[in-house]
Amino acid sequence: MTLIQPSPVAVETAPQHRSRAVLATGFVLLLGLLAAVCFFSITLGSRGVGIPTIWKAFTDYDPSSASQTVIRELRVPRTLIGIFAGAALGISGAILQGVTRNPLADPGIMGINAGAAAFIVFGIMVLGAQDVSTYVWFAFAGAGVATVTVYGIASFGREGATPVKLALAGAAVTAILTSITSAIVMTNVEALNQLRFWQVGSLAGRYFPVFWQTVPFLAIGLVVALGTGRALNGLALGEDLALALGQRVRLTRVVMFVTVAVLCGAATAACGPIVFVGLIVPHIARMICGPDYRWILSYSLLLTPILLLAADIVGRLAVAPGELQVGVVLGVLGAPAFILLVRYRNLAEL
Amino acid sequence: MKRLLLLPVAGLLLAACGFSTSTDNASSDDGASEGGPWSYASGDGKTYTADSTPQRIIAQGEAAAALMSYGIKPVAIYSNDPVKTNKSLKGLDLSGIEILSETFGEIDGEKAAELRPDLIVSSYWPLEKAYGGFESGVKAEAKKVAKLAPVVGPAEGDSVVEKLEGYEELAVSLGADVSDPKIAASKKTFDEAVDRFETTVAGQKGLTTLAVSPADDLLYVAVPGEASELSDFQRWGLDIIDPDSPDPGFPYWENLSWENADKYQPDVILMDDRNAETSMKIAAGQPTWTSIKAAEADAIVMWPAYWIHTYSDYAEQLDLLSDALAKADPDLT
């Protein structure tokens, strides 16, 4: 079978199309912005640490200095997790919105968060998992199982996994998993404590062990995800047209869902179910780039960590000497941002 | 019981969830005609009366332990945690007592109503202006249970000793016989334990302590004035560091991010003993936990957090504390 490229005409006629040079410049600017946010993520926090001490933490580390430990063992892994998990969530949201042609798709619609939470609770209650490094794997497995189940249910029938069937299957599986979780949790207050953390999402309390456990999945997933742009462009034209263009639609979908499950499972394992970024960022990216998914994916890859880390920094400074979880900050700031977005611009029809 | 930790997180999410006290003030309920007129000055400042002495009592787990130490057996209890692991219910004969809940925030309303209670007993939390089990944030079904009968109990706050006296007064009003020599004996053991604690602490000049509860994302530092046993310890001479900026929304604790774990440097850490095993594991996984010198030196002593409701439990815990504090190094920091 010959793979024919999606018609460039469809892309060219898009209203928000910008020239490749402009988009490339924007991408470089975003890289710079990400670097800046990372710098602040290392230098700002609920504990005041001076630049000289930060410098020493990297050049002449003294493990007995609490401030240097904070920089190296807390803020560096926190920032790294923010970058990778953020990128994973944003790019997953973009893929899900593209593949389901549903502008409200995000990791939540596939039951991924619910699956991760259900498996974590199962791990804690039934198998006695207690520390983060153990239930990371339960989160990951849960995300995978949920995705496969949803996709499997939606695939029944002649026409395969249509957007509507996927959304319905996602809602149903989410409901089942959530009730299983509640049923287990209600019998034990300790699991309830742990789960509250998993319901909000946070970059705090997650260190290098968690990072090293999730980063291989995140890195591979991101590379694969970035390669799906062309196929998403094809799907955006409609299934029939994509088929006519010679795309293997079903296989493409499977690859995308597996990628999303890996990315979201690992991201949820690393920092809990973080909401909104996966939903909003692809829309922002689409506003900037127009409908070409190769650019939407690239922009989402950078925009999400920028937003996530910025929100995390706000949470660190807002209630020092304590901290607000990034999930709470995103909820508080993200909701009005989304409303503004909807008010000022009709979200792109997919 | 871990609810004191739960709510700071939950509070953010439940911001819109208002709370109204639903005590039926001085309700005289049904007309069971045994016993004379009954009255009790409760922790919320109100005096509750009834035409007859309440017989069918539903009690919160710790309150049940208090009542049972005076021979008053409730018909049902609701607990914040599994009855098997609840520290204050350890060793008590619970046969014939219905268990209405083993989870904070829930009470089986249907079962509770079937039991036709005359009285519900639980400690009063002045900061939250609510009796234990009926705070803001509990499920609606649990709140409804508070309407089945008057809810009474002494206040938490200044002193466990005062609370125990409150429970004794309540037990007496309910017909307990306090002349039982066992009661006098447990009080005597308790007085001796207090003496020993005072002597031990007096002998450890300059020893400072800090009461904490570690969680995944924050280190909670207890405000001694809002934990009745910590207030007692301070009164008996123990120096417990007072955190300077308690969470305004939930002033039982100051919330420290793990970045700020070393803000206070005590000679000894008093570790919240509810789920202590998990707490210790969580703390050990935090790179900055050992930036507290006492943690580094493993100078960690269990703090019986919020659960003591009987003289015998208090005596036992004080002895454990005295033993541990006697070995502490007052010059660690």
XYZ file of C-alpha atoms in Angstrom:
683
model
C 0.000 0.000 0.000
C 1.318 3.404 -0.904
C 1.145 6.011 1.800
C -0.074 9.214 0.287
C 0.538 12.415 2.171
C -2.537 14.274 3.363
C -3.467 16.958 0.919
C -1.422 20.068 1.693
C -4.302 22.112 0.302
C -6.404 21.373 3.377
C -3.686 22.795 5.556
C -3.002 25.788 3.352
C -6.590 26.996 3.380
C -6.848 26.968 7.172
C -7.693 30.407 8.533
C -4.939 30.560 11.171
C -2.218 29.269 8.970
C 1.081 30.918 9.669
C 4.268 30.566 7.705
C 6.720 27.889 8.684
C 9.351 30.503 9.524
C 7.019 32.255 11.961
C 6.097 29.006 13.636
C 9.714 27.918 13.870
C 10.628 31.242 15.462
C 7.777 30.826 17.906
C 9.022 27.361 18.770
C 12.482 28.710 19.568
C 10.913 31.458 21.679
C 8.969 28.820 23.604
C 12.175 26.877 24.175
C 13.639 30.040 25.678
C 10.553 30.517 27.802
C 10.761 26.931 29.046
C 14.389 27.484 29.981
C 13.393 30.612 31.898
C 10.614 28.807 33.756
C 13.038 26.008 34.646
C 15.457 28.589 35.995
C 12.757 30.031 38.242
C 11.589 26.556 39.223
C 15.080 25.906 40.554
C 15.549 29.306 42.188
C 12.098 30.026 43.627
C 10.306 28.046 46.297
C 8.776 28.056 49.735
C 12.310 28.183 51.144
C 14.434 31.195 50.278
C 17.774 30.046 48.872
C 20.320 32.555 47.553
C 21.902 32.262 44.121
C 25.424 31.614 45.546
C 24.097 28.640 47.528
C 22.291 27.337 44.453
C 25.499 27.657 42.469
C 27.370 25.753 45.162
C 24.740 23.017 45.178
C 25.741 22.188 41.611
C 29.450 22.905 41.711
C 30.514 22.002 45.248
C 27.681 20.020 46.837
C 27.670 19.755 50.608
C 25.027 17.154 51.597
C 24.904 18.485 55.152
C 23.542 21.819 53.917
C 19.763 21.705 53.986
C 19.485 24.489 51.405
C 21.738 22.693 48.961
C 19.800 19.463 49.506
C 16.593 21.329 48.762
C 18.015 22.467 45.422
C 19.529 19.200 44.310
C 17.183 16.626 45.765
C 13.866 18.504 45.763
C 13.746 21.242 43.154
C 15.754 19.558 40.400
C 13.689 16.333 40.288
C 10.541 18.364 40.756
C 11.417 20.487 37.743
C 12.381 17.465 35.651
C 9.138 15.686 36.514
C 7.272 18.894 35.673
C 8.895 19.065 32.240
C 8.326 15.447 31.279
C 4.931 14.930 32.872
C 3.743 18.278 31.528
C 4.893 17.467 28.011
C 3.229 14.058 28.248
C -0.093 15.478 29.397
C -0.165 18.214 26.771
C 0.778 16.014 23.871
C -1.655 13.304 25.029
C -4.440 15.845 25.126
C -3.575 16.972 21.606
C -3.500 13.409 20.272
C -6.754 12.485 22.015
C -8.498 15.568 20.667
C -7.245 14.731 17.198
C -7.899 11.028 17.158
C -11.372 11.260 18.721
C -12.129 14.522 16.897
C -13.581 15.657 20.172
C -12.532 19.136 21.368
C -13.221 18.184 24.988
C -11.046 15.081 24.942
C -8.399 14.909 27.593
C -6.826 12.093 29.585
C -9.939 12.110 31.773
C -12.292 11.081 28.980
C -10.424 7.849 28.407
C -10.767 6.845 32.059
C -7.001 7.035 32.417
C -6.989 8.905 35.730
C -9.737 6.685 37.067
C -7.831 3.588 36.015
C -4.622 4.780 37.629
C -6.426 5.683 40.862
C -8.288 2.362 41.026
C -5.090 0.383 40.604
C -3.201 2.466 43.160
C -5.924 1.894 45.718
C -5.942 -1.793 44.882
C -2.169 -1.834 45.328
C -2.332 -0.127 48.697
C -5.279 -2.056 50.087
C -4.885 -5.533 48.705
C -1.207 -5.873 47.957
C 0.092 -3.647 50.729
C 1.992 -1.172 48.573
C 2.995 1.754 50.723
C 5.565 3.956 49.107
C 5.440 5.970 45.950
C 8.015 3.928 44.093
C 5.730 0.882 44.331
C 2.435 2.365 43.372
C 3.891 4.170 40.417
C 3.568 0.832 38.658
C -0.019 0.357 39.684
C -0.876 3.774 38.262
C 0.802 2.849 35.043
C -0.914 -0.521 34.744
C -4.272 1.036 35.612
C -3.939 3.646 32.883
C -3.100 0.958 30.369
C -5.958 -1.324 31.353
C -8.448 1.536 31.282
C -7.343 2.642 27.824
C -7.431 -0.877 26.407
C -10.860 -1.482 27.943
C -12.297 1.747 26.599
C -10.826 1.216 23.175
C -11.927 -2.406 23.184
C -15.533 -1.576 24.056
C -15.623 1.238 21.525
C -14.255 -1.048 18.795
C -17.227 -3.404 18.857
C -19.336 -3.136 15.767
C -18.717 -2.680 12.088
C -17.597 0.931 12.056
C -14.920 0.482 14.760
C -14.034 2.983 17.465
C -15.921 6.106 16.442
C -15.518 9.342 18.445
C -18.983 9.059 19.969
C -18.548 5.438 20.999
C -15.163 6.244 22.490
C -16.535 9.109 24.543
C -19.418 6.970 25.808
C -17.189 4.004 26.591
C -14.773 6.343 28.389
C -17.563 7.769 30.532
C -18.898 4.306 31.385
C -15.510 2.843 32.283
C -14.673 5.917 34.346
C -17.905 5.439 36.302
C -17.186 1.760 36.950
C -13.586 2.346 38.011
C -14.511 5.261 40.252
C -17.124 3.227 42.076
C -14.702 0.332 42.553
C -12.196 2.788 43.990
C -14.763 4.252 46.385
C -15.879 0.801 47.474
C -12.338 -0.181 48.419
C -11.404 3.143 49.936
C -14.421 3.426 52.192
C -13.239 0.532 54.320
C -9.903 2.095 55.152
C -9.075 5.590 56.221
C -5.410 5.193 55.424
C -6.065 4.533 51.761
C -8.347 7.524 51.802
C -5.445 9.679 52.939
C -3.190 8.448 50.195
C -5.911 8.756 47.621
C -6.664 12.365 48.411
C -3.174 13.119 47.244
C -3.808 11.154 44.078
C -7.027 13.008 43.435
C -5.441 16.435 43.326
C -2.080 16.048 41.651
C 1.159 17.560 42.874
C 4.791 17.891 41.957
C 5.840 17.931 45.620
C 7.042 14.840 47.438
C 8.197 13.239 44.183
C 11.908 12.835 43.858
C 14.572 11.202 41.720
C 13.430 7.609 42.314
C 10.029 8.461 40.866
C 11.611 10.403 38.035
C 13.929 7.579 37.024
C 11.072 5.097 37.178
C 8.825 7.046 34.855
C 11.195 8.875 32.512
C 11.957 5.977 30.135
C 8.248 5.594 29.379
C 7.763 9.316 29.077
C 10.752 9.803 26.783
C 9.843 6.964 24.423
C 6.182 7.963 24.463
C 7.027 11.554 23.587
C 9.173 10.554 20.636
C 6.448 8.304 19.243
C 3.809 10.947 19.928
C 5.710 13.604 18.009
C 5.717 11.293 15.009
C 1.932 11.039 14.843
C 1.351 14.553 13.503
C 0.995 13.551 9.876
C -1.438 10.736 10.675
C -3.512 13.093 12.837
C -3.694 15.539 9.936
C -5.130 12.715 7.862
C -7.678 11.742 10.512
C -8.720 15.385 10.839
C -10.058 15.233 7.294
C -12.478 12.531 8.354
C -12.140 8.795 8.477
C -13.311 8.164 4.934
C -10.923 10.677 3.457
C -8.082 9.344 5.588
C -8.846 5.855 4.282
C -8.999 7.204 0.771
C -5.607 8.791 1.323
C -4.289 5.348 2.070
C -3.956 5.629 5.839
C -4.334 2.478 7.885
C -6.809 4.185 10.157
C -7.355 1.381 12.627
C -3.658 0.699 13.147
C -2.941 4.411 13.447
C -5.560 4.716 16.156
C -4.194 1.756 18.104
C -0.682 3.186 18.038
C -1.964 6.552 19.233
C -4.002 5.107 22.080
C -1.112 2.975 23.273
C 1.125 6.010 23.200
C -1.395 8.082 25.126
C -1.878 5.328 27.708
C 1.861 5.068 28.257
C 2.288 8.834 28.489
C -0.677 9.497 30.770
C -0.083 6.465 32.942
C 3.506 7.454 33.550
C 2.605 11.117 34.055
C -0.196 10.260 36.495
C 2.149 7.938 38.337
C 4.695 10.717 38.646
C 2.470 13.531 39.800
C -1.112 12.371 40.211
C -4.012 13.279 37.982
C -3.288 16.808 36.847
C -6.254 18.399 35.172
C -6.838 21.163 32.645
C -3.434 21.393 30.994
C -4.167 18.425 28.761
C -7.434 20.041 27.786
C -6.443 23.688 27.387
C -2.965 23.597 25.958
C -3.826 21.878 22.665
C -6.454 24.562 22.092
C -3.923 27.312 22.729
C -1.495 25.553 20.422
C -4.191 25.314 17.750
C -4.912 29.035 18.115
C -1.282 29.814 17.453
C -0.427 27.216 14.835
C -3.586 26.528 12.923
C -4.741 23.005 12.176
C -1.447 21.277 11.311
C -0.978 18.664 14.013
C 2.757 18.477 13.494
C 2.954 22.001 14.856
C 0.186 21.542 17.433
C 2.067 18.600 18.922
C 5.371 20.455 18.971
C 3.854 23.517 20.601
C 1.931 21.428 23.147
C 5.173 19.687 24.003
C 6.650 22.983 25.206
C 3.600 24.960 26.295
C 2.358 22.406 28.816
C 5.524 22.167 30.930
C 5.764 25.958 30.859
C 2.233 26.284 32.251
C 2.633 23.415 34.691
C 5.889 24.685 36.163
C 4.616 28.255 36.308
C 1.527 27.093 38.205
C 3.719 25.010 40.494
C 5.886 28.021 41.291
C 2.767 30.033 42.131
C 1.664 27.229 44.469
C 5.029 27.200 46.201
C 5.046 30.932 46.849
C 1.357 31.417 47.617
C 1.216 29.926 51.097
C 4.854 29.676 52.266
C 6.111 28.089 54.511
C 3.560 25.567 53.252
C 2.669 24.843 49.639
C -0.389 24.493 47.447
C -0.610 21.460 45.199
C -0.175 22.307 41.543
C -3.470 20.553 40.799
C -5.263 23.063 43.007
C -3.492 26.029 41.404
C -4.311 24.769 37.926
C -7.930 24.284 38.924
C -8.175 27.788 40.314
C -6.301 29.513 37.470
C -7.175 27.083 34.693
C -10.938 27.308 34.906
C -11.152 31.085 34.361
C -8.517 30.831 31.632
C -10.602 28.251 29.841
C -13.733 30.375 30.147
C -11.853 33.351 28.682
C -10.660 31.196 25.847
C -14.184 30.081 25.060
C -15.544 33.633 25.339
C -13.036 35.254 23.046
C -12.748 32.669 20.389
C -14.853 29.849 19.108
C -12.892 26.715 19.827
C -11.817 25.025 16.675
C -14.225 22.444 15.366
C -12.379 19.203 14.993
C -8.561 9.996 63.448
C -6.180 11.141 60.796
C -8.881 13.620 59.867
C -6.911 16.339 61.562
C -4.495 15.815 58.733
C -7.019 15.238 56.039
C -8.977 18.370 56.309
C -6.368 20.937 55.332
C -6.275 19.297 51.919
C -9.958 18.569 51.758
C -10.825 22.061 52.933
C -9.522 23.584 49.759
C -11.815 21.420 47.716
C -14.793 21.767 49.965
C -14.534 25.527 50.278
C -18.144 25.942 49.246
C -19.390 23.385 51.717
C -20.906 25.360 54.551
C -21.545 23.905 57.953
C -24.386 24.462 60.317
C -24.571 23.150 63.833
C -27.603 20.994 64.021
C -27.850 20.193 67.695
C -31.399 20.092 68.886
C -30.891 22.267 71.884
C -32.364 20.789 75.035
C -34.533 18.384 73.104
C -36.517 16.246 75.463
C -37.048 13.577 72.840
C -39.282 10.602 73.515
C -40.906 9.677 76.775
C -39.125 6.598 78.077
C -40.133 6.895 81.670
C -37.305 5.265 83.594
C -34.861 7.422 85.568
C -35.408 10.944 86.763
C -34.888 14.205 84.906
C -31.450 14.269 83.343
C -29.170 17.177 82.508
C -25.596 17.650 81.370
C -23.522 20.787 80.751
C -21.870 19.898 77.451
C -18.691 21.023 75.694
C -20.523 23.401 73.371
C -21.568 25.515 76.380
C -25.191 24.395 76.318
C -26.934 22.376 78.993
C -28.917 19.453 77.700
C -31.844 18.043 79.651
C -34.237 15.122 79.310
C -37.192 13.842 81.297
C -35.459 10.568 81.880
C -31.887 9.336 81.920
C -30.794 8.388 78.400
C -30.311 4.633 78.068
C -29.618 3.982 74.423
C -26.366 5.689 73.605
C -24.468 5.907 70.342
C -20.880 6.978 70.958
C -17.941 7.958 68.812
C -15.132 5.397 69.251
C -12.946 7.286 71.718
C -15.969 8.548 73.655
C -17.184 4.950 73.902
C -13.849 3.990 75.474
C -14.316 6.768 78.033
C -17.881 5.713 78.900
C -16.971 2.035 79.076
C -14.235 2.793 81.596
C -17.141 3.791 83.859
C -19.223 0.752 82.976
C -21.593 2.559 80.598
C -21.974 0.443 77.476
C -23.230 2.176 74.322
C -25.598 0.379 71.929
C -23.471 1.417 68.973
C -20.249 3.177 68.102
C -18.958 4.979 65.065
C -15.221 5.115 64.589
C -12.897 7.196 62.425
C -10.752 4.174 61.717
C -11.064 0.400 61.749
C -12.156 -0.740 65.192
C -9.418 -3.365 65.166
C -6.680 -0.754 64.934
C -8.302 2.054 66.932
C -5.934 2.716 69.800
C -8.509 3.710 72.388
C -10.749 0.679 71.710
C -7.885 -1.779 72.136
C -8.750 -4.559 74.567
C -12.375 -3.521 75.089
C -15.217 -6.028 74.907
C -17.332 -4.739 72.038
C -19.681 -7.715 71.864
C -23.289 -6.635 71.393
C -22.265 -3.185 70.222
C -23.223 -2.208 66.671
C -20.452 -0.698 64.571
C -21.925 2.141 62.509
C -18.729 3.286 60.845
C -15.043 2.573 60.594
C -14.275 5.555 58.376
C -14.106 9.242 59.157
C -16.975 11.207 57.679
C -19.424 8.334 57.479
C -22.098 6.936 59.787
C -24.693 4.348 58.771
C -27.761 6.519 59.195
C -30.317 3.775 58.646
C -28.836 1.482 61.277
C -28.433 4.426 63.636
C -32.093 5.357 63.286
C -33.208 1.751 63.867
C -31.376 1.793 67.183
C -33.585 4.686 68.391
C -30.798 6.386 70.362
C -31.590 8.693 73.307
C -28.170 10.274 73.270
C -25.098 10.573 71.074
C -21.767 11.060 72.823
C -18.658 12.543 71.230
C -16.041 15.127 72.169
C -16.641 18.735 71.117
C -14.002 20.426 68.937
C -14.144 24.160 69.752
C -12.095 25.243 66.704
C -14.514 23.533 64.381
C -17.532 24.257 66.570
C -18.668 20.678 66.095
C -18.815 17.327 67.824
C -16.494 14.626 66.518
C -18.111 12.925 63.540
C -20.290 15.903 62.616
C -17.680 18.383 61.427
C -17.991 20.224 58.150
C -16.837 17.928 55.390
C -18.514 14.763 56.662
C -21.139 13.116 54.489
C -24.716 14.371 54.627
C -25.883 10.985 55.895
C -23.554 11.303 58.896
C -24.817 14.799 59.671
C -28.381 13.512 59.720
C -27.491 11.112 62.507
C -26.907 14.131 64.761
C -30.645 14.842 64.491
C -31.656 11.476 65.951
C -30.792 12.511 69.510
C -28.933 15.254 71.377
C -25.163 15.121 70.843
C -23.158 15.792 74.003
C -19.621 15.453 75.297
C -16.839 17.430 76.927
C -14.684 19.799 74.882
C -11.293 18.991 73.425
C -8.743 21.715 73.815
C -7.035 22.787 76.978
C -6.438 19.527 78.753
C -7.060 15.814 78.523
C -7.501 15.792 82.306
C -10.375 18.251 82.043
C -11.872 16.178 79.265
C -11.634 13.025 81.375
C -13.362 14.844 84.228
C -16.050 15.883 81.762
C -16.576 12.269 80.742
C -16.753 11.231 84.397
C -19.425 13.848 85.018
C -21.345 12.611 81.988
C -20.980 8.984 83.092
C -22.262 9.853 86.556
C -25.267 11.631 85.056
C -25.931 8.445 83.094
C -25.893 6.363 86.252
C -22.274 5.196 86.553
C -21.066 4.051 89.933
C -17.813 5.892 90.561
C -17.213 4.254 93.915
C -15.879 1.224 92.032
C -12.354 0.690 93.476
C -11.031 -0.011 89.952
C -11.754 3.595 89.018
C -9.904 4.916 92.052
C -6.985 2.603 91.289
C -6.628 3.756 87.673
C -6.720 7.381 88.811
C -3.985 6.672 91.342
C -1.817 5.018 88.670
C -2.431 8.034 86.475
C -1.414 10.494 89.237
C 1.789 8.534 89.747
C 2.495 8.596 86.008
C 2.048 12.375 85.977
C 4.453 12.736 88.925
C 6.993 10.611 87.139
C 6.587 12.587 83.927
C 7.071 15.879 85.779
C 10.159 14.577 87.551
C 11.645 13.231 84.313
C 11.058 16.459 82.407
C 12.396 18.577 85.283
C 15.559 16.492 85.195
C 16.038 17.198 81.469
C 16.865 20.903 81.639
C 16.790 22.629 78.260
C 15.137 19.741 76.389
C 12.986 20.998 73.509
C 10.465 18.968 71.526
C 8.405 19.385 68.370
C 5.217 17.466 67.585
C 4.914 16.516 63.910
C 2.941 14.441 61.452
C 4.660 13.798 58.127
C 2.679 13.486 54.890
C 3.662 12.994 51.249
C 3.626 16.645 50.312
C 3.891 18.504 53.629
C 5.279 18.200 57.128
C 2.564 19.098 59.596
C 3.745 20.677 62.849
C 1.254 20.493 65.697
C 0.122 23.567 67.586
C 0.370 22.390 71.229
C -2.443 24.672 72.380
C -4.895 22.854 70.112
C -3.958 19.318 71.146
C -5.167 18.643 74.650
C -2.459 16.130 75.577
C 0.285 18.451 74.308
C -1.206 21.246 76.436
C -1.030 18.920 79.426
C 2.600 18.035 78.679
C 3.470 21.729 78.522
C 1.686 22.288 81.823
C 3.716 19.466 83.342
C 6.950 21.132 82.276
C 7.770 19.773 78.815
C 9.055 22.396 76.382
C 7.132 21.897 73.128
C 7.958 24.361 70.370
C 4.980 26.507 69.382
C 4.932 26.892 65.573
C 4.696 30.564 64.665
C 2.338 30.474 61.678
C -0.469 27.932 62.035
C -2.666 27.313 58.997
C -5.405 29.955 59.383
C -7.970 27.598 57.872
C -7.118 24.679 60.138
C -5.122 25.993 63.093
C -4.275 22.611 64.600
C -1.152 22.610 62.444
C 1.476 24.712 60.770
C 2.006 23.324 57.280
C 5.654 23.167 56.289
C 6.685 22.274 52.780
C 9.436 19.682 52.839
C 11.782 22.435 51.692
C 11.235 24.043 55.080
C 11.383 20.855 57.143
C 14.320 22.164 59.178
C 12.542 25.359 60.238
C 12.407 24.157 63.839
C 15.244 22.247 65.487
C 14.071 20.370 68.583
C 16.096 17.931 70.662
C 13.323 15.358 70.329
C 10.611 14.813 67.719
C 7.181 13.845 69.017
C 5.759 11.703 66.222
C 2.004 11.476 65.651
C 1.379 7.824 66.569
C -1.659 7.342 64.351
C -0.421 5.285 61.387
C 3.065 5.873 62.731
C 4.583 3.151 60.590
C 3.389 4.784 57.375
C 4.339 8.235 58.633
C 7.866 7.103 59.418
C 8.219 5.582 55.956
C 6.978 8.756 54.308
C 9.381 10.839 56.375
C 12.318 8.555 55.627
C 11.704 9.026 51.896
C 12.062 12.787 52.170
C 15.586 14.043 51.420
C 15.166 16.895 53.911
C 13.769 14.848 56.820
C 17.260 14.393 58.246
C 17.883 18.121 58.015
C 16.054 18.035 61.345
C 18.902 17.070 63.653
C 16.620 15.075 65.928
C 15.512 12.983 62.930
C 19.114 12.429 61.936
C 19.903 11.320 65.496
C 16.742 9.177 65.550
C 15.548 11.054 68.637
C 11.916 10.258 67.867
C 9.288 9.589 70.516
C 5.684 8.554 69.884
C 3.075 11.189 70.619
C -0.356 9.750 71.531
C -2.159 12.168 69.237
C -5.718 13.191 70.079
C -6.983 9.732 71.011
C -6.537 9.373 74.798
C -9.899 9.112 76.546
C -9.246 7.094 79.708
C -7.052 7.440 82.799
C -5.488 4.036 82.213
C -4.523 4.809 78.599
C -3.102 8.146 79.690
C -1.045 6.558 82.475
C 0.343 3.969 80.081
C 1.291 6.562 77.455
C 2.837 8.918 80.017
C 5.048 6.108 81.278
C 6.209 5.365 77.738
C 6.963 9.055 77.209
C 8.810 9.338 80.519
C 10.979 6.339 79.616
C 11.819 7.784 76.209
C 12.358 11.372 77.354
C 14.646 10.217 80.170
C 17.023 8.863 77.518
C 16.900 11.984 75.334
C 19.838 14.320 74.878
C 18.848 17.878 75.862
C 21.991 19.267 74.209
C 21.357 17.848 70.740
C 20.613 21.295 69.338
